[in-house]
Amino acid sequence: LRRRIIDPVLDTTLSFLAPFVAYLPAEGIHSSGVIAVVVCGMILGHRAPVWQRAASRISERINWRTVQFILESAVFLVIGLQVRGIVDDAWSSGLDHTTLVIAVVAVLFAIAVSRPVWVFGWALARRAFGRSGVPAAHSMVVSWAGMRGVVTLAAVLLLPQDTPQLPVLKLLALVVVAGTLLLQGTSLSWVVRLLRLRGPSRA
């Protein structure tokens, strides 16, 4: 359909229907609708330059940026209103308080460390196989730009109510999102300036 539709309005409309086309069948077979939508978005985004005309891409990008802004703001607002409840529920979940604090710190540490390990490991693997290497400064910025957001929160909020230790999982997701946004998000520009990286040429 993407290859055949040339009207930007129809193409943008199709892009709004795509998440439902991915979500509903996945839920119908008791799989993860959220993951299905994310994969669908990645495929469509990756193939857009081949499948779509320029006018459709511009129209779709403007519309989706508006929708994304509204939805992300709404989700963060809802989570912000629920922070007190999430913390209280996790604190009174029956899990030992020391274990809970250790779990929160350990998960945040694992999230902060796993991305640099993956990014630098991939860069080293490319060099080992004779591929062109990525500059270390670029790998550092990519690894530090691993903020988690709405997908993490949406995934944990869609878990069934009978999931074991659900209040603790919600707290861990909240800590991961808030921790990465506050720690990495606020310091990313400082890292870029420290590494003296320049943006791509406007030309």
CSV table of C-alpha atoms in Angstrom, one decimal:
chain,number,residue,atom,x,y,z
A,1,LEU,CA,0.0,0.0,0.0
A,2,ARG,CA,2.8,2.4,0.9
A,3,ARG,CA,4.4,2.0,-2.5
A,4,ARG,CA,1.1,2.6,-4.4
A,5,ILE,CA,-0.4,5.5,-2.4
A,6,ILE,CA,0.9,8.9,-3.6
A,7,ASP,CA,-1.6,11.2,-2.0
A,8,PRO,CA,0.1,12.6,1.2
A,9,VAL,CA,-3.3,12.8,3.0
A,10,LEU,CA,-4.1,9.2,2.3
A,11,ASP,CA,-0.6,8.1,3.2
A,12,THR,CA,-0.7,10.0,6.5
A,13,THR,CA,-4.1,8.4,7.3
A,14,LEU,CA,-2.6,5.0,6.6
A,15,SER,CA,0.2,5.7,9.0
A,16,PHE,CA,-2.4,6.5,11.7
A,17,LEU,CA,-4.1,3.2,11.0
A,18,ALA,CA,-0.9,1.2,11.1
A,19,PRO,CA,-0.5,1.0,14.9
A,20,PHE,CA,-4.0,-0.5,15.2
A,21,VAL,CA,-3.3,-3.0,12.4
A,22,ALA,CA,-0.2,-4.1,14.3
A,23,TYR,CA,-1.7,-4.0,17.8
A,24,LEU,CA,-5.0,-5.8,17.4
A,25,PRO,CA,-3.8,-9.1,15.7
A,26,ALA,CA,-0.9,-9.3,18.2
A,27,GLU,CA,-3.4,-9.0,21.1
A,28,GLY,CA,-5.7,-11.5,19.4
A,29,ILE,CA,-3.0,-14.2,19.6
A,30,HIS,CA,-2.1,-13.2,23.2
A,31,SER,CA,1.2,-11.6,22.3
A,32,SER,CA,2.5,-8.1,23.1
A,33,GLY,CA,0.6,-5.4,21.2
A,34,VAL,CA,3.0,-2.7,22.4
A,35,ILE,CA,6.0,-4.6,21.0
A,36,ALA,CA,4.1,-5.2,17.7
A,37,VAL,CA,3.5,-1.5,17.3
A,38,VAL,CA,7.1,-0.6,18.1
A,39,VAL,CA,8.4,-3.1,15.5
A,40,CYS,CA,5.8,-1.9,12.9
A,41,GLY,CA,7.0,1.7,13.5
A,42,MET,CA,10.6,0.7,13.1
A,43,ILE,CA,9.9,-1.1,9.8
A,44,LEU,CA,7.8,1.7,8.4
A,45,GLY,CA,10.3,4.4,9.6
A,46,HIS,CA,13.3,2.5,8.1
A,47,ARG,CA,11.7,1.9,4.7
A,48,ALA,CA,10.0,5.3,4.4
A,49,PRO,CA,12.6,6.8,2.1
A,50,VAL,CA,12.1,3.9,-0.4
A,51,TRP,CA,8.3,3.5,-0.1
A,52,GLN,CA,7.2,7.1,0.2
A,53,ARG,CA,7.4,10.3,-1.8
A,54,ALA,CA,8.9,13.4,-0.2
A,55,ALA,CA,5.6,15.2,0.2
A,56,SER,CA,4.2,12.2,2.1
A,57,ARG,CA,7.2,12.0,4.4
A,58,ILE,CA,7.0,15.7,5.2
A,59,SER,CA,3.3,15.6,5.9
A,60,GLU,CA,3.5,12.4,8.0
A,61,ARG,CA,6.5,13.7,10.0
A,62,ILE,CA,4.7,17.0,10.9
A,63,ASN,CA,1.5,15.2,11.9
A,64,TRP,CA,3.2,12.5,13.9
A,65,ARG,CA,5.4,14.9,15.8
A,66,THR,CA,2.3,16.7,16.9
A,67,VAL,CA,0.6,13.5,18.0
A,68,GLN,CA,3.8,12.3,19.7
A,69,PHE,CA,4.1,15.5,21.7
A,70,ILE,CA,0.5,15.3,22.9
A,71,LEU,CA,0.6,11.6,23.8
A,72,GLU,CA,4.0,11.8,25.5
A,73,SER,CA,2.9,14.8,27.5
A,74,ALA,CA,-0.3,13.1,28.5
A,75,VAL,CA,1.5,9.9,29.6
A,76,PHE,CA,4.1,11.8,31.7
A,77,LEU,CA,1.3,13.9,33.2
A,78,VAL,CA,-0.6,10.7,34.2
A,79,ILE,CA,2.6,9.1,35.6
A,80,GLY,CA,3.5,12.3,37.5
A,81,LEU,CA,0.1,12.3,39.1
A,82,GLN,CA,0.6,8.6,40.1
A,83,VAL,CA,4.1,8.9,41.5
A,84,ARG,CA,3.1,9.1,45.1
A,85,GLY,CA,0.7,6.1,44.7
A,86,ILE,CA,3.4,4.0,42.9
A,87,VAL,CA,6.0,4.7,45.6
A,88,ASP,CA,3.5,4.0,48.4
A,89,ASP,CA,2.3,0.7,46.8
A,90,ALA,CA,5.8,-0.5,46.2
A,91,TRP,CA,6.9,0.4,49.8
A,92,SER,CA,3.9,-1.5,51.2
A,93,SER,CA,4.1,-4.5,48.8
A,94,GLY,CA,5.6,-6.8,51.4
A,95,LEU,CA,9.0,-6.8,49.9
A,96,ASP,CA,11.8,-6.0,52.3
A,97,HIS,CA,12.6,-2.3,52.2
A,98,THR,CA,16.4,-2.9,51.9
A,99,THR,CA,15.8,-5.3,49.0
A,100,LEU,CA,13.6,-2.8,47.3
A,101,VAL,CA,16.2,0.0,47.6
A,102,ILE,CA,18.9,-2.4,46.3
A,103,ALA,CA,16.7,-3.5,43.4
A,104,VAL,CA,16.0,0.2,42.4
A,105,VAL,CA,19.7,1.1,42.5
A,106,ALA,CA,20.8,-2.1,40.7
A,107,VAL,CA,18.3,-1.7,37.9
A,108,LEU,CA,19.2,1.9,37.3
A,109,PHE,CA,22.9,1.0,37.3
A,110,ALA,CA,22.3,-1.9,34.9
A,111,ILE,CA,20.4,0.4,32.5
A,112,ALA,CA,23.2,3.0,32.6
A,113,VAL,CA,26.0,0.5,32.1
A,114,SER,CA,24.4,-2.0,29.6
A,115,ARG,CA,24.1,0.5,26.8
A,116,PRO,CA,27.7,1.7,26.8
A,117,VAL,CA,28.8,-2.0,27.0
A,118,TRP,CA,26.7,-2.8,23.9
A,119,VAL,CA,27.7,0.3,21.9
A,120,PHE,CA,31.4,0.0,22.5
A,121,GLY,CA,31.3,-3.7,22.2
A,122,TRP,CA,29.6,-3.4,18.8
A,123,ALA,CA,32.2,-0.8,17.7
A,124,LEU,CA,35.1,-3.1,18.7
A,125,ALA,CA,33.5,-6.1,16.9
A,126,ARG,CA,33.2,-4.0,13.7
A,127,ARG,CA,36.9,-3.2,14.0
A,128,ALA,CA,37.8,-6.8,14.7
A,129,PHE,CA,36.1,-7.9,11.4
A,130,GLY,CA,37.8,-5.2,9.4
A,131,ARG,CA,34.8,-2.9,9.1
A,132,SER,CA,35.3,0.9,9.4
A,133,GLY,CA,35.3,1.9,13.0
A,134,VAL,CA,33.1,4.4,14.7
A,135,PRO,CA,35.0,7.2,16.5
A,136,ALA,CA,35.1,6.7,20.3
A,137,ALA,CA,33.6,10.1,20.9
A,138,HIS,CA,30.6,9.2,18.7
A,139,SER,CA,30.1,5.9,20.6
A,140,MET,CA,30.2,7.8,23.9
A,141,VAL,CA,27.5,10.1,22.9
A,142,VAL,CA,25.3,7.3,21.4
A,143,SER,CA,25.8,5.3,24.6
A,144,TRP,CA,25.0,8.2,26.9
A,145,ALA,CA,21.8,9.1,24.9
A,146,GLY,CA,20.0,6.0,26.1
A,147,MET,CA,17.1,7.7,27.8
A,148,ARG,CA,14.0,5.6,28.4
A,149,GLY,CA,10.6,7.0,27.9
A,150,VAL,CA,6.9,6.3,27.2
A,151,VAL,CA,7.4,2.8,25.8
A,152,THR,CA,8.9,1.6,29.1
A,153,LEU,CA,6.0,3.1,31.1
A,154,ALA,CA,3.4,1.9,28.7
A,155,ALA,CA,4.8,-1.7,28.8
A,156,VAL,CA,4.7,-1.9,32.6
A,157,LEU,CA,1.2,-0.3,32.8
A,158,LEU,CA,-0.2,-2.9,30.4
A,159,LEU,CA,0.9,-5.8,32.6
A,160,PRO,CA,-2.0,-7.8,34.1
A,161,GLN,CA,-3.1,-6.9,37.6
A,162,ASP,CA,-2.2,-10.4,38.9
A,163,THR,CA,1.5,-10.0,37.9
A,164,PRO,CA,3.7,-10.9,40.9
A,165,GLN,CA,5.1,-7.8,42.5
A,166,LEU,CA,3.4,-5.4,40.0
A,167,PRO,CA,3.8,-2.4,42.3
A,168,VAL,CA,7.5,-3.0,42.5
A,169,LEU,CA,7.8,-3.3,38.7
A,170,LYS,CA,5.9,0.0,38.3
A,171,LEU,CA,8.4,1.6,40.7
A,172,LEU,CA,11.4,0.2,38.8
A,173,ALA,CA,10.0,1.4,35.5
A,174,LEU,CA,9.4,4.9,37.0
A,175,VAL,CA,12.9,5.0,38.4
A,176,VAL,CA,14.4,3.9,35.0
A,177,VAL,CA,12.5,6.6,33.1
A,178,ALA,CA,13.0,9.4,35.6
A,179,GLY,CA,16.6,8.4,36.4
A,180,THR,CA,17.8,8.2,32.7
A,181,LEU,CA,15.9,11.4,31.8
A,182,LEU,CA,17.3,13.3,34.7
A,183,LEU,CA,20.8,11.8,34.8
A,184,GLN,CA,21.6,11.3,31.1
A,185,GLY,CA,19.1,13.7,29.6
A,186,THR,CA,20.3,16.8,31.5
A,187,SER,CA,24.0,15.9,31.1
A,188,LEU,CA,24.0,14.9,27.4
A,189,SER,CA,24.7,18.4,26.1
A,190,TRP,CA,27.6,18.7,28.6
A,191,VAL,CA,29.0,15.4,27.3
A,192,VAL,CA,28.8,16.6,23.7
A,193,ARG,CA,30.6,19.9,24.6
A,194,LEU,CA,33.3,18.0,26.7
A,195,LEU,CA,34.0,15.8,23.7
A,196,ARG,CA,34.1,18.8,21.4
A,197,LEU,CA,31.8,17.3,18.8
A,198,ARG,CA,30.4,19.4,16.0
A,199,GLY,CA,27.0,18.9,14.4
A,200,PRO,CA,26.7,17.9,10.7
A,201,SER,CA,27.3,20.6,8.1
A,202,ARG,CA,24.1,22.4,7.1
A,203,ALA,CA,25.3,22.2,3.5
